[in-house]
Short mmCIF file of C-alpha atoms in Angstrom, two decimals:
data_model
loop_
_atom_site.label_atom_id
_atom_site.label_comp_id
_atom_site.label_asym_id
_atom_site.label_seq_id
_atom_site.Cartn_x
_atom_site.Cartn_y
_atom_site.Cartn_z
CA UNK A 581 0.00 0.00 0.00
CA UNK A 582 1.08 3.61 -0.52
CA UNK A 583 2.39 5.60 2.38
CA UNK A 584 -0.07 8.07 3.99
CA UNK A 585 0.42 11.59 2.57
CA UNK A 586 1.46 14.43 4.92
CA UNK A 587 -1.54 16.33 6.26
CA UNK A 588 -0.26 19.65 4.85
CA UNK A 589 -0.13 18.14 1.38
CA UNK A 590 -3.73 16.90 1.69
CA UNK A 591 -4.83 20.41 2.67
CA UNK A 592 -2.95 21.86 -0.28
CA UNK A 593 -4.34 19.41 -2.82
CA UNK A 594 -7.94 19.72 -1.60
CA UNK A 595 -7.81 23.53 -1.41
CA UNK A 596 -6.18 23.85 -4.83
CA UNK A 597 -8.73 21.53 -6.38
CA UNK A 598 -11.66 23.50 -4.90
CA UNK A 599 -10.18 26.84 -5.99
CA UNK A 600 -9.60 25.54 -9.50
CA UNK A 601 -13.18 24.32 -9.82
CA UNK A 602 -14.37 27.67 -8.57
CA UNK A 603 -12.28 29.48 -11.14
CA UNK A 604 -13.46 27.30 -14.00
CA UNK A 605 -17.13 27.47 -12.98
CA UNK A 606 -17.12 31.10 -11.70
CA UNK A 607 -18.16 30.03 -8.17
CA UNK A 608 -18.06 32.52 -5.28
CA UNK A 609 -16.09 30.96 -2.39
CA UNK A 610 -15.92 32.23 1.19
CA UNK A 611 -12.79 34.14 2.05
CA UNK A 612 -11.96 31.63 4.80
CA UNK A 613 -11.49 28.82 2.27
CA UNK A 614 -9.24 30.90 0.03
CA UNK A 615 -7.16 31.94 3.04
CA UNK A 616 -5.92 28.40 3.76
CA UNK A 617 -4.24 28.02 0.35
CA UNK A 618 -0.57 27.20 0.82
CA UNK A 619 1.46 29.85 -1.08
CA UNK A 620 4.21 28.83 -3.52
CA UNK A 621 7.54 29.93 -2.03
CA UNK A 622 9.52 29.59 -5.25
CA UNK A 623 9.79 31.52 -8.48
CA UNK A 624 9.70 28.82 -11.14
CA UNK A 625 11.21 29.29 -14.59
CA UNK A 626 8.44 27.08 -16.03
CA UNK A 627 4.87 26.50 -14.80
CA UNK A 628 5.29 22.74 -15.40
CA UNK A 629 8.45 20.83 -14.39
CA UNK A 630 9.76 17.25 -14.21
CA UNK A 631 9.33 16.04 -10.62
CA UNK A 632 10.18 12.31 -10.74
CA UNK A 633 11.38 9.57 -13.12
CA UNK A 634 12.41 5.92 -13.07
CA UNK A 635 14.42 4.03 -15.68
CA UNK A 636 13.30 0.54 -14.50
CA UNK A 637 12.81 -1.64 -11.43
CA UNK A 638 11.58 -5.24 -11.19
CA UNK A 639 11.12 -5.53 -14.92
CA UNK A 640 12.42 -3.79 -18.02
CA UNK A 641 9.04 -2.10 -18.49
CA UNK A 642 8.98 -0.35 -15.12
CA UNK A 643 9.54 3.21 -16.36
CA UNK A 644 7.82 6.53 -15.81
CA UNK A 645 8.40 10.28 -16.08
CA UNK A 646 6.21 12.54 -13.94
CA UNK A 647 5.53 16.21 -14.58
CA UNK A 648 3.64 18.59 -12.27
CA UNK A 649 1.96 21.99 -12.53
CA UNK A 650 3.76 24.11 -9.92
CA UNK A 651 1.97 27.33 -10.84
CA UNK A 652 -1.27 28.71 -9.43
CA UNK A 653 -3.05 28.65 -12.79
CA UNK A 654 -4.33 25.84 -15.06
CA UNK A 655 -1.91 25.08 -17.92
CA UNK A 656 -2.81 23.69 -21.34
CA UNK A 657 -0.14 21.01 -21.93
CA UNK A 658 -1.57 19.76 -25.23
CA UNK A 659 1.34 18.88 -27.50
CA UNK A 660 3.96 18.96 -24.73
CA UNK A 661 6.59 16.22 -25.05
CA UNK A 662 9.08 14.24 -23.01
CA UNK A 663 12.30 13.66 -24.94
CA UNK A 664 15.60 12.06 -23.95
CA UNK A 665 19.16 12.09 -25.20
CA UNK A 666 22.05 9.77 -24.34
CA UNK A 667 25.22 11.36 -23.00
CA UNK A 668 27.24 10.13 -25.98
CA UNK A 669 24.87 11.79 -28.50
CA UNK A 670 26.13 15.13 -29.77
CA UNK A 671 22.83 16.52 -31.03
CA UNK A 672 19.18 15.72 -31.50
CA UNK A 673 16.84 13.95 -29.08
CA UNK A 674 14.45 10.99 -29.07
CA UNK A 675 10.73 11.17 -28.37
CA UNK A 676 9.35 9.37 -25.31
CA UNK A 677 5.75 10.66 -25.45
CA UNK A 678 3.46 13.54 -26.47
CA UNK A 679 0.44 14.86 -24.56
CA UNK A 680 -2.50 14.18 -26.88
CA UNK A 681 -6.08 13.51 -25.75
CA UNK A 682 -7.89 10.56 -27.35
CA UNK A 683 -10.82 12.76 -28.38
CA UNK A 684 -8.58 15.52 -29.71
CA UNK A 685 -9.54 17.96 -26.96
CA UNK A 686 -7.13 20.10 -24.96
CA UNK A 687 -5.40 18.62 -21.93
CA UNK A 688 -5.55 21.03 -18.99
CA UNK A 689 -3.24 20.42 -16.06
CA UNK A 690 -4.71 21.97 -12.91
CA UNK A 691 -2.57 23.71 -10.27
CA UNK A 692 -0.83 21.01 -8.20
CA UNK A 693 -1.87 18.37 -10.75
CA UNK A 694 0.32 15.65 -12.27
CA UNK A 695 0.70 14.04 -15.67
CA UNK A 696 2.63 10.76 -15.93
CA UNK A 697 4.24 9.12 -18.97
CA UNK A 698 4.66 5.42 -18.04
CA UNK A 699 4.93 1.84 -19.27
CA UNK A 700 1.80 0.45 -17.59
CA UNK A 701 2.07 1.30 -13.89
CA UNK A 702 -0.83 1.59 -11.39
CA UNK A 703 -1.56 5.30 -10.74
CA UNK A 704 -3.98 7.30 -8.57
CA UNK A 705 -7.35 7.52 -10.35
CA UNK A 706 -7.29 11.34 -10.76
CA UNK A 707 -3.85 11.35 -12.41
CA UNK A 708 -3.80 12.05 -16.13
CA UNK A 709 -1.37 9.81 -17.96
CA UNK A 710 -0.40 7.98 -21.12
CA UNK A 711 1.40 4.71 -21.76
CA UNK A 712 4.48 4.39 -23.95
CA UNK A 713 6.77 1.56 -24.98
CA UNK A 714 9.93 0.98 -22.95
CA UNK A 715 12.70 3.33 -24.06
CA UNK A 716 14.68 4.63 -21.08
CA UNK A 717 17.91 2.88 -20.20
CA UNK A 718 19.96 3.35 -17.04
CA UNK A 719 22.96 4.84 -18.83
CA UNK A 720 23.96 8.49 -18.41
CA UNK A 721 21.49 10.68 -20.20
CA UNK A 722 19.21 13.74 -20.03
CA UNK A 723 15.41 13.86 -20.03
CA UNK A 724 13.77 17.10 -21.25
CA UNK A 725 10.25 18.53 -21.09
CA UNK A 726 9.42 20.33 -24.35
CA UNK A 727 6.54 22.71 -25.11
CA UNK A 728 5.34 23.95 -28.52
CA UNK A 729 5.80 27.64 -29.25
CA UNK A 730 3.56 28.73 -32.16
CA UNK A 731 5.31 32.11 -32.27
CA UNK A 732 8.58 30.45 -33.34
CA UNK A 733 7.20 27.15 -34.76
CA UNK A 734 9.58 25.26 -32.48
CA UNK A 735 9.47 22.79 -29.61
CA UNK A 736 11.61 24.37 -26.88
CA UNK A 737 12.82 22.79 -23.63
CA UNK A 738 11.06 24.00 -20.46
CA UNK A 739 12.77 21.76 -17.90
CA UNK A 740 15.48 19.08 -17.99
CA UNK A 741 17.21 16.61 -15.66
CA UNK A 742 20.58 15.05 -16.54
CA UNK A 743 22.69 12.48 -14.70
CA UNK A 744 26.16 11.07 -15.08
CA UNK A 745 28.34 12.75 -17.67
CA UNK A 746 25.44 14.26 -19.62
CA UNK A 747 25.61 18.08 -19.84
CA UNK A 748 22.10 18.79 -21.14
CA UNK A 749 20.33 19.27 -17.82
CA UNK A 750 19.94 22.48 -15.88
CA UNK A 751 23.11 23.63 -14.14
CA UNK A 752 25.20 20.72 -12.82
CA UNK A 753 24.30 17.14 -13.69
CA UNK A 754 23.35 14.71 -10.91
CA UNK A 755 26.29 12.34 -10.18
CA UNK A 756 25.36 8.80 -11.20
CA UNK A 757 25.17 6.12 -8.47
CA UNK A 758 26.07 2.47 -8.98
CA UNK A 759 25.13 0.31 -11.88
CA UNK A 760 21.62 -0.53 -13.03
CA UNK A 761 18.38 1.39 -13.19
CA UNK A 762 17.93 4.81 -11.59
CA UNK A 763 15.20 6.44 -9.51
CA UNK A 764 15.29 10.27 -9.52
CA UNK A 765 13.08 12.51 -7.35
CA UNK A 766 12.86 16.26 -6.98
CA UNK A 767 13.21 17.55 -3.42
CA UNK A 768 10.34 19.31 -1.61
CA UNK A 769 10.57 21.84 1.19
CA UNK A 770 8.75 21.82 4.52
CA UNK A 771 5.71 23.48 2.94
CA UNK A 772 5.38 20.74 0.34
CA UNK A 773 6.61 22.87 -2.60
CA UNK A 774 9.06 21.51 -5.15
CA UNK A 775 12.61 22.86 -5.26
CA UNK A 776 13.71 24.30 -8.61
CA UNK A 777 16.87 26.44 -8.64
CA UNK A 778 17.82 25.37 -12.21
CA UNK A 779 20.68 23.26 -10.75
CA UNK A 780 20.03 19.50 -11.04
CA UNK A 781 22.76 18.54 -8.54
CA UNK A 782 20.99 20.63 -5.89
CA UNK A 783 17.33 20.13 -6.84
CA UNK A 784 17.00 16.33 -7.29
CA UNK A 785 18.12 13.12 -5.67
CA UNK A 786 19.29 10.05 -7.59
CA UNK A 787 19.23 6.53 -6.18
CA UNK A 788 19.77 3.08 -7.56
CA UNK A 789 16.34 1.65 -8.32
CA UNK A 790 15.34 -0.83 -5.62
CA UNK A 791 12.34 -3.14 -5.86
CA UNK A 792 9.39 -2.16 -3.61
CA UNK A 793 7.95 -5.36 -2.09
CA UNK A 794 4.47 -3.80 -1.83
CA UNK A 795 4.55 -2.38 -5.34
CA UNK A 796 6.75 -4.77 -7.35
CA UNK A 797 6.67 -2.51 -10.45
CA UNK A 798 8.04 0.53 -8.58
CA UNK A 799 11.28 1.46 -6.92
CA UNK A 800 11.16 1.89 -3.17
CA UNK A 801 9.94 5.41 -2.38
CA UNK A 802 8.55 6.08 -5.88
CA UNK A 803 5.34 8.16 -5.92
CA UNK A 804 4.12 8.63 -9.52
CA UNK A 805 1.08 10.94 -9.52
CA UNK A 806 1.64 11.99 -5.89
CA UNK A 807 3.74 14.55 -4.04
CA UNK A 808 7.33 13.49 -3.42
CA UNK A 809 8.26 12.90 0.23
CA UNK A 810 11.98 13.59 -0.05
CA UNK A 811 12.95 16.74 1.84
CA UNK A 812 15.84 18.95 0.79
CA UNK A 813 18.91 18.32 2.96
CA UNK A 814 19.84 21.23 5.21
CA UNK A 815 23.41 21.30 3.93
CA UNK A 816 22.38 21.49 0.26
CA UNK A 817 23.70 24.60 -1.45
CA UNK A 818 22.66 25.48 -5.02
CA UNK A 819 25.22 26.58 -7.55
CA UNK A 820 24.50 29.16 -10.22
CA UNK A 821 21.64 27.75 -12.27
CA UNK A 822 21.59 27.69 -16.06
CA UNK A 823 19.17 26.69 -18.80
CA UNK A 824 19.32 23.35 -20.57
CA UNK A 825 21.19 23.09 -23.86
CA UNK A 826 18.68 20.74 -25.50
CA UNK A 827 18.32 21.69 -29.17
CA UNK A 828 14.91 23.12 -30.18
CA UNK A 829 12.88 21.22 -32.78
CA UNK A 830 10.90 22.47 -35.74
CA UNK A 831 7.15 21.82 -35.57
CA UNK A 832 5.90 20.05 -38.69
CA UNK A 833 3.20 21.95 -40.58
CA UNK A 834 3.61 25.08 -38.47
CA UNK A 835 3.78 28.47 -40.17
CA UNK A 836 4.91 31.62 -38.47
CA UNK A 837 2.18 34.20 -37.89
CA UNK A 838 2.29 36.96 -40.44
CA UNK A 839 2.95 40.38 -38.99
CA UNK A 840 0.36 42.89 -40.03
CA UNK A 841 1.84 45.86 -41.82
CA UNK A 842 1.20 49.06 -39.98
CA UNK A 843 -0.92 51.05 -42.43
CA UNK A 844 0.42 54.26 -40.92
CA UNK A 845 -1.25 57.37 -42.24
CA UNK A 846 -3.95 56.97 -44.84
CA UNK A 847 -3.70 59.38 -47.80
CA UNK A 848 -6.61 61.84 -47.79
CA UNK A 849 -9.42 61.01 -50.18
CA UNK A 850 -11.09 64.39 -50.19
CA UNK A 851 -10.12 67.94 -51.09
CA UNK A 852 -10.09 70.67 -48.47
CA UNK A 853 -13.08 72.99 -48.84
CA UNK A 854 -12.29 76.15 -50.83
CA UNK A 855 -14.02 78.97 -52.72
CA UNK A 856 -12.73 80.17 -56.11
CA UNK A 857 -13.96 83.51 -57.49
CA UNK A 858 -13.71 84.65 -61.08
CA UNK A 859 -10.87 87.06 -61.82
CA UNK A 860 -11.97 90.62 -60.97
CA UNK A 861 -12.40 93.09 -63.85
CA UNK A 862 -11.83 96.40 -62.07
CA UNK A 863 -9.21 97.87 -59.82
CA UNK A 864 -11.41 98.13 -56.73
CA UNK A 865 -12.03 94.37 -56.62
CA UNK A 866 -8.51 93.48 -55.52
CA UNK A 867 -9.09 93.99 -51.79
CA UNK A 868 -6.69 92.34 -49.30
CA UNK A 869 -7.34 90.62 -46.00
CA UNK A 870 -4.66 90.80 -43.29
CA UNK A 871 -3.57 87.40 -41.88
CA UNK A 872 -4.77 86.63 -38.34
CA UNK A 873 -3.12 85.23 -35.86
CA UNK A 874 -2.21 58.58 -35.92
CA UNK A 875 -3.08 55.05 -36.80
CA UNK A 876 -5.77 54.84 -39.45
CA UNK A 877 -6.17 58.63 -39.71
CA UNK A 878 -5.75 60.54 -42.93
CA UNK A 879 -2.61 62.65 -43.09
CA UNK A 880 -2.92 66.44 -42.76
CA UNK A 881 -2.57 68.54 -45.91
CA UNK A 882 -0.73 71.75 -46.68
CA UNK A 883 -3.36 74.13 -47.96
CA UNK A 884 -2.00 77.68 -47.92
CA UNK A 885 1.09 79.75 -47.24
CA UNK A 886 1.98 83.45 -47.26
CA UNK A 887 5.61 83.94 -48.34
CA UNK A 888 5.67 87.75 -48.59
CA UNK A 889 3.41 89.72 -46.22
CA UNK A 890 3.12 93.40 -47.09
CA UNK A 891 4.13 96.27 -44.83
CA UNK A 892 3.72 97.05 -41.99
CA UNK A 893 3.73 93.25 -41.44
CA UNK A 894 7.08 91.47 -41.48
CA UNK A 895 8.48 88.17 -42.73
CA UNK A 896 9.73 87.33 -39.26
CA UNK A 897 6.28 87.51 -37.68
CA UNK A 898 3.53 87.28 -40.29
CA UNK A 899 4.50 84.63 -42.83
CA UNK A 900 2.37 81.54 -42.27
CA UNK A 901 1.89 77.94 -43.33
CA UNK A 902 -1.59 76.46 -43.09
CA UNK A 903 -2.59 72.79 -42.50
CA UNK A 904 -5.98 71.13 -42.89
CA UNK A 905 -7.15 68.03 -40.94
CA UNK A 906 -9.83 66.19 -42.93
CA UNK A 907 -10.47 63.66 -40.13
CA UNK A 908 -13.33 63.95 -37.70
CA UNK A 909 -10.85 63.20 -34.91
CA UNK A 910 -8.02 65.48 -33.87
CA UNK A 911 -4.54 64.77 -35.26
CA UNK A 912 -1.45 64.60 -33.04
CA UNK A 913 1.40 66.49 -34.75
CA UNK A 914 4.03 65.53 -32.18
CA UNK A 915 7.26 64.85 -34.03
CA UNK A 916 5.96 66.05 -37.40
CA UNK A 917 7.77 68.93 -39.10
CA UNK A 918 7.32 71.68 -41.69
CA UNK A 919 10.23 72.08 -44.13
CA UNK A 920 10.60 75.26 -46.19
CA UNK A 921 12.97 75.77 -49.09
CA UNK A 922 14.66 73.57 -51.67
CA UNK A 923 17.92 71.66 -51.83
CA UNK A 924 20.45 72.31 -49.08
CA UNK A 925 18.74 75.53 -48.00
CA UNK A 926 15.82 73.76 -46.30
CA UNK A 927 14.79 74.99 -42.87
CA UNK A 928 12.54 72.98 -40.57
CA UNK A 929 10.09 73.59 -37.77
CA UNK A 930 9.39 70.53 -35.60
CA UNK A 931 6.04 70.43 -33.84
CA UNK A 932 6.43 70.02 -30.06
CA UNK A 933 5.01 67.11 -28.11
CA UNK A 934 1.28 67.51 -27.63
CA UNK A 935 0.72 69.71 -30.68
CA UNK A 936 -2.85 69.01 -31.81
CA UNK A 937 -4.61 69.78 -35.08
CA UNK A 938 -8.38 69.69 -34.39
CA UNK A 939 -10.62 67.60 -36.61
CA UNK A 940 -12.19 69.11 -39.73
CA UNK A 941 -10.29 72.35 -39.28
CA UNK A 942 -7.66 74.65 -40.78
CA UNK A 943 -4.83 76.00 -38.64
CA UNK A 944 -2.17 78.56 -39.59
CA UNK A 945 1.33 78.46 -38.09
CA UNK A 946 2.98 81.89 -38.19
CA UNK A 947 6.68 82.64 -38.52
CA UNK A 948 6.59 84.42 -35.16
CA UNK A 949 6.22 80.92 -33.62
CA UNK A 950 7.90 78.66 -36.19
CA UNK A 951 10.81 81.01 -37.06
CA UNK A 952 10.58 79.71 -40.61
CA UNK A 953 11.50 82.00 -43.50
CA UNK A 954 9.60 81.36 -46.72
CA UNK A 955 11.40 82.16 -49.96
CA UNK A 956 9.90 84.85 -52.17
CA UNK A 957 11.13 83.09 -55.32
CA UNK A 958 11.24 79.42 -56.31
CA UNK A 959 9.75 78.40 -52.96
CA UNK A 960 8.44 75.05 -51.72
CA UNK A 961 6.94 73.86 -48.41
CA UNK A 962 6.61 70.22 -47.28
CA UNK A 963 5.03 68.40 -44.32
CA UNK A 964 7.23 65.62 -42.94
CA UNK A 965 6.23 62.73 -40.68
CA UNK A 966 8.39 61.84 -37.61
CA UNK A 967 10.56 59.64 -39.86
CA UNK A 968 11.30 62.43 -42.35
CA UNK A 969 8.94 61.16 -45.06
CA UNK A 970 7.14 63.78 -47.16
CA UNK A 971 3.40 63.34 -46.64
CA UNK A 972 2.21 66.61 -48.17
CA UNK A 973 3.84 69.21 -50.42
CA UNK A 974 2.98 72.45 -52.16
CA UNK A 975 3.78 73.06 -55.79
CA UNK A 976 6.90 75.15 -56.41
CA UNK A 977 5.94 78.82 -56.73
CA UNK A 978 7.82 81.58 -58.54
CA UNK A 979 7.83 85.24 -57.51
CA UNK A 980 5.64 85.95 -54.47
CA UNK A 981 3.95 89.39 -54.54
CA UNK A 982 3.10 91.37 -51.42
CA UNK A 983 0.15 89.89 -49.52
CA UNK A 984 -0.52 87.18 -52.10
CA UNK A 985 -1.03 83.68 -50.68
CA UNK A 986 -0.10 80.43 -52.42
CA UNK A 987 -3.26 78.39 -51.90
CA UNK A 988 -4.64 74.93 -52.79
CA UNK A 989 -8.13 75.02 -54.28
CA UNK A 990 -9.87 72.41 -56.42
CA UNK A 991 -6.66 70.39 -56.56
CA UNK A 992 -4.60 73.28 -58.00
CA UNK A 993 -2.02 75.50 -56.30
CA UNK A 994 -2.57 79.12 -57.33
CA UNK A 995 -2.05 82.69 -56.18
CA UNK A 996 -4.81 84.54 -54.36
CA UNK A 997 -4.98 88.12 -53.14
CA UNK A 998 -7.21 87.00 -50.28
CA UNK A 999 -5.18 85.05 -47.67
CA UNK A 1000 -7.38 83.03 -45.30
CA UNK A 1001 -5.21 81.66 -42.48
CA UNK A 1002 -7.14 79.21 -40.32
CA UNK A 1003 -10.16 78.90 -42.64
CA UNK A 1004 -11.22 77.55 -46.03
CA UNK A 1005 -9.25 79.00 -48.93
CA UNK A 1006 -10.84 81.82 -50.92
CA UNK A 1007 -9.10 82.32 -54.24
CA UNK A 1008 -9.25 85.83 -55.70
CA UNK A 1009 -6.83 85.88 -58.61
CA UNK A 1010 -4.46 88.89 -58.88
CA UNK A 1011 -5.68 91.69 -61.20
CA UNK A 1012 -3.94 91.71 -64.58
CA UNK A 1013 -2.88 95.27 -65.63
CA UNK A 1014 -3.99 96.15 -69.22
CA UNK A 1015 -2.38 98.83 -71.47
CA UNK A 1016 -5.74 99.88 -73.00
CA UNK A 1017 -7.38 100.63 -69.70
CA UNK A 1018 -4.46 102.39 -68.16
CA UNK A 1019 -2.83 103.90 -71.26
CA UNK A 1020 -3.53 107.58 -70.40
CA UNK A 1021 -2.31 107.15 -66.91
CA UNK A 1022 0.72 105.31 -68.18
CA UNK A 1023 1.49 108.11 -70.70
CA UNK A 1024 1.17 110.80 -68.06
CA UNK A 1025 3.41 108.84 -65.75
CA UNK A 1026 5.88 108.32 -68.61
CA UNK A 1027 5.88 112.05 -69.51
CA UNK A 1028 6.30 112.99 -65.90
CA UNK A 1029 9.09 110.49 -65.58
CA UNK A 1030 10.75 111.81 -68.76
CA UNK A 1031 10.46 115.36 -67.48
CA UNK A 1032 11.97 114.34 -64.21
CA UNK A 1033 14.74 112.52 -66.03
CA UNK A 1034 15.48 115.59 -68.21
CA UNK A 1035 15.61 117.87 -65.22
CA UNK A 1036 17.80 115.43 -63.43
CA UNK A 1037 20.12 115.22 -66.45
CA UNK A 1038 20.37 119.00 -66.70
CA UNK A 1039 21.09 119.27 -63.03
CA UNK A 1040 23.79 116.68 -63.30
CA UNK A 1041 25.37 118.44 -66.35
CA UNK A 1042 25.32 121.80 -64.56
CA UNK A 1043 26.85 120.24 -61.52
CA UNK A 1044 29.57 118.62 -63.63
CA UNK A 1045 30.34 121.95 -65.37
CA UNK A 1046 30.52 123.70 -62.05
CA UNK A 1047 32.84 121.08 -60.77
CA UNK A 1048 35.06 121.46 -63.88
CA UNK A 1049 35.28 125.23 -63.31
CA UNK A 1050 36.21 124.77 -59.73
CA UNK A 1051 39.07 122.40 -60.56
CA UNK A 1052 42.48 124.33 -60.40
CA UNK A 1053 44.54 124.35 -63.71
CA UNK A 1054 48.22 123.34 -64.11
CA UNK A 1055 50.84 126.08 -63.40
CA UNK A 1056 52.37 127.74 -66.56
CA UNK A 1057 55.88 127.14 -65.33
CA UNK A 1058 55.24 123.41 -65.16
CA UNK A 1059 54.05 123.42 -68.75
CA UNK A 1060 57.12 125.39 -69.94
CA UNK A 1061 59.44 123.03 -68.14
CA UNK A 1062 57.76 120.06 -69.74
CA UNK A 1063 58.17 121.75 -73.19
CA UNK A 1064 61.88 122.38 -72.65
CA UNK A 1065 62.48 118.79 -71.65
CA UNK A 1066 60.60 117.65 -74.74
CA UNK A 1067 62.79 119.85 -77.02
CA UNK A 1068 65.98 118.70 -75.39
CA UNK A 1069 64.98 115.04 -75.69
CA UNK A 1070 64.15 115.57 -79.39
CA UNK A 1071 67.47 117.32 -80.03
CA UNK A 1072 69.32 114.46 -78.40
CA UNK A 1073 67.50 111.78 -80.34
CA UNK A 1074 67.92 113.57 -83.68
CA UNK A 1075 71.37 115.14 -83.01
CA UNK A 1076 72.95 113.60 -86.15
CA UNK A 1077 70.17 114.86 -88.38
CA UNK A 1078 70.39 118.27 -86.79
CA UNK A 1079 74.20 118.37 -87.32
CA UNK A 1080 73.80 117.44 -90.99
CA UNK A 1081 71.14 120.04 -91.45
CA UNK A 1082 73.42 122.69 -89.88
CA UNK A 1083 76.37 121.58 -92.05
CA UNK A 1084 74.24 121.74 -95.18
CA UNK A 1085 72.95 125.14 -94.14
CA UNK A 1086 76.50 126.45 -93.77
CA UNK A 1087 77.53 125.04 -97.17
CA UNK A 1088 74.53 126.56 -98.86
CA UNK A 1089 75.06 129.87 -97.10
CA UNK A 1090 78.77 129.97 -98.24
CA UNK A 1091 77.77 129.10 -101.79
CA UNK A 1092 75.15 131.85 -101.87
CA UNK A 1093 77.60 134.35 -100.49
CA UNK A 1094 80.20 133.52 -103.15
CA UNK A 1095 77.52 133.72 -105.81
CA UNK A 1096 76.45 137.17 -104.66
CA UNK A 1097 80.05 138.39 -104.66
CA UNK A 1098 80.56 137.08 -108.18
CA UNK A 1099 77.58 139.00 -109.37
CA UNK A 1100 78.84 142.22 -107.79
CA UNK A 1101 82.22 141.81 -109.56
CA UNK A 1102 80.77 141.78 -112.96
#
């Protein structure tokens, strides 16, 4: 007959069973019953662990491996496996058994409950179990508890016990004892809780399997399906625990769950509301209006900007960029940014945390707050998401006139003389100046301008003449000196020619004199 269980264990099993039934059936239990539950003193690395095993006893078929739920919650162990590996095997493992219900339903292991893989042993009636063919030998080896992980499509080890020279258990292996079959039990503490420090040499006891005269198919002291009675020795000291090195296994037919792509921001499917007026036909119609101060949502849109506010307003304070939120819900602009400019000259304004764009609304952001400078020529503005992606952009504009806004209306970016910061765009096209209508005025202005130019030219000429008169002339002595030097330089350069000329002059003069004297003598 089996030994009588400790009274504290009976209390624990009965209380746990009642609490589990209450949980599963939504029963309301008195507080007094819940208060007598024995707490678990350990922090287990797995909710289900190996608590006892036997490689053989009276006959070759006397084998079992016992696992227990040491958590406080029911555990679905459907598909869990016991596998073993001999110490001499470098890789891989062999299957001992898999938890599969006959009717294909899930197998739920209640808190404090046991499940036993065995070769035909008598077990307590409430113990879930399955029978397998003899496979375990007494040689050094490791036994591992594997659980399926659908997130990785692998069977991964949850607990392992190794003895002898095998290194696949948790922490240190249990030193083998004697020859023949082995009986291994996990220690319990005084409260009836299993010890699990992830160090086999500390957590379990190994003994040579000895025939039990009352239960000829079990080793003496074996308790499959019941709480172990072997207390942890006082002198036992755990070493640093470590996980088992059993290799994970691929699950046949399993496919990894497909990650859903984050749709991010949905492109808007509607145009912002806007009003477009026909181009005015007279000068008085060109009135101006002064500017006033995340998943599944449609992205905001750039709808209007004012690059060149007229005086007395300034670029530093009154330029603005307008956004429109087409969603019913507000849009969080935290981390988004407005970029102004092209190429390397881009400047950005990053929205602060908590910046909100209300639903179905326009909102203008002025340069006084953003410190953005919009170009007056060849400008461009973009809206960037927190990752720097362009989610909205204006068309490139050319020359920006005073107080003319670059606005989006009916899908087209165009100039309007009626800026509307913070509200639906109202396009009033700039007035085109015509020569026929303004010819007289233009002629008068031209004549006036010509007259002014003539007067200015005359004034300039008079001023130049006056300045010429006021300039002092060169001294006469300087000019004479320059002339003398010029004559001397010429005489030096042409000295030979001058000498010849003088010589010829003398000859001619002598000849003329002689000729005159000859005439007088006649």
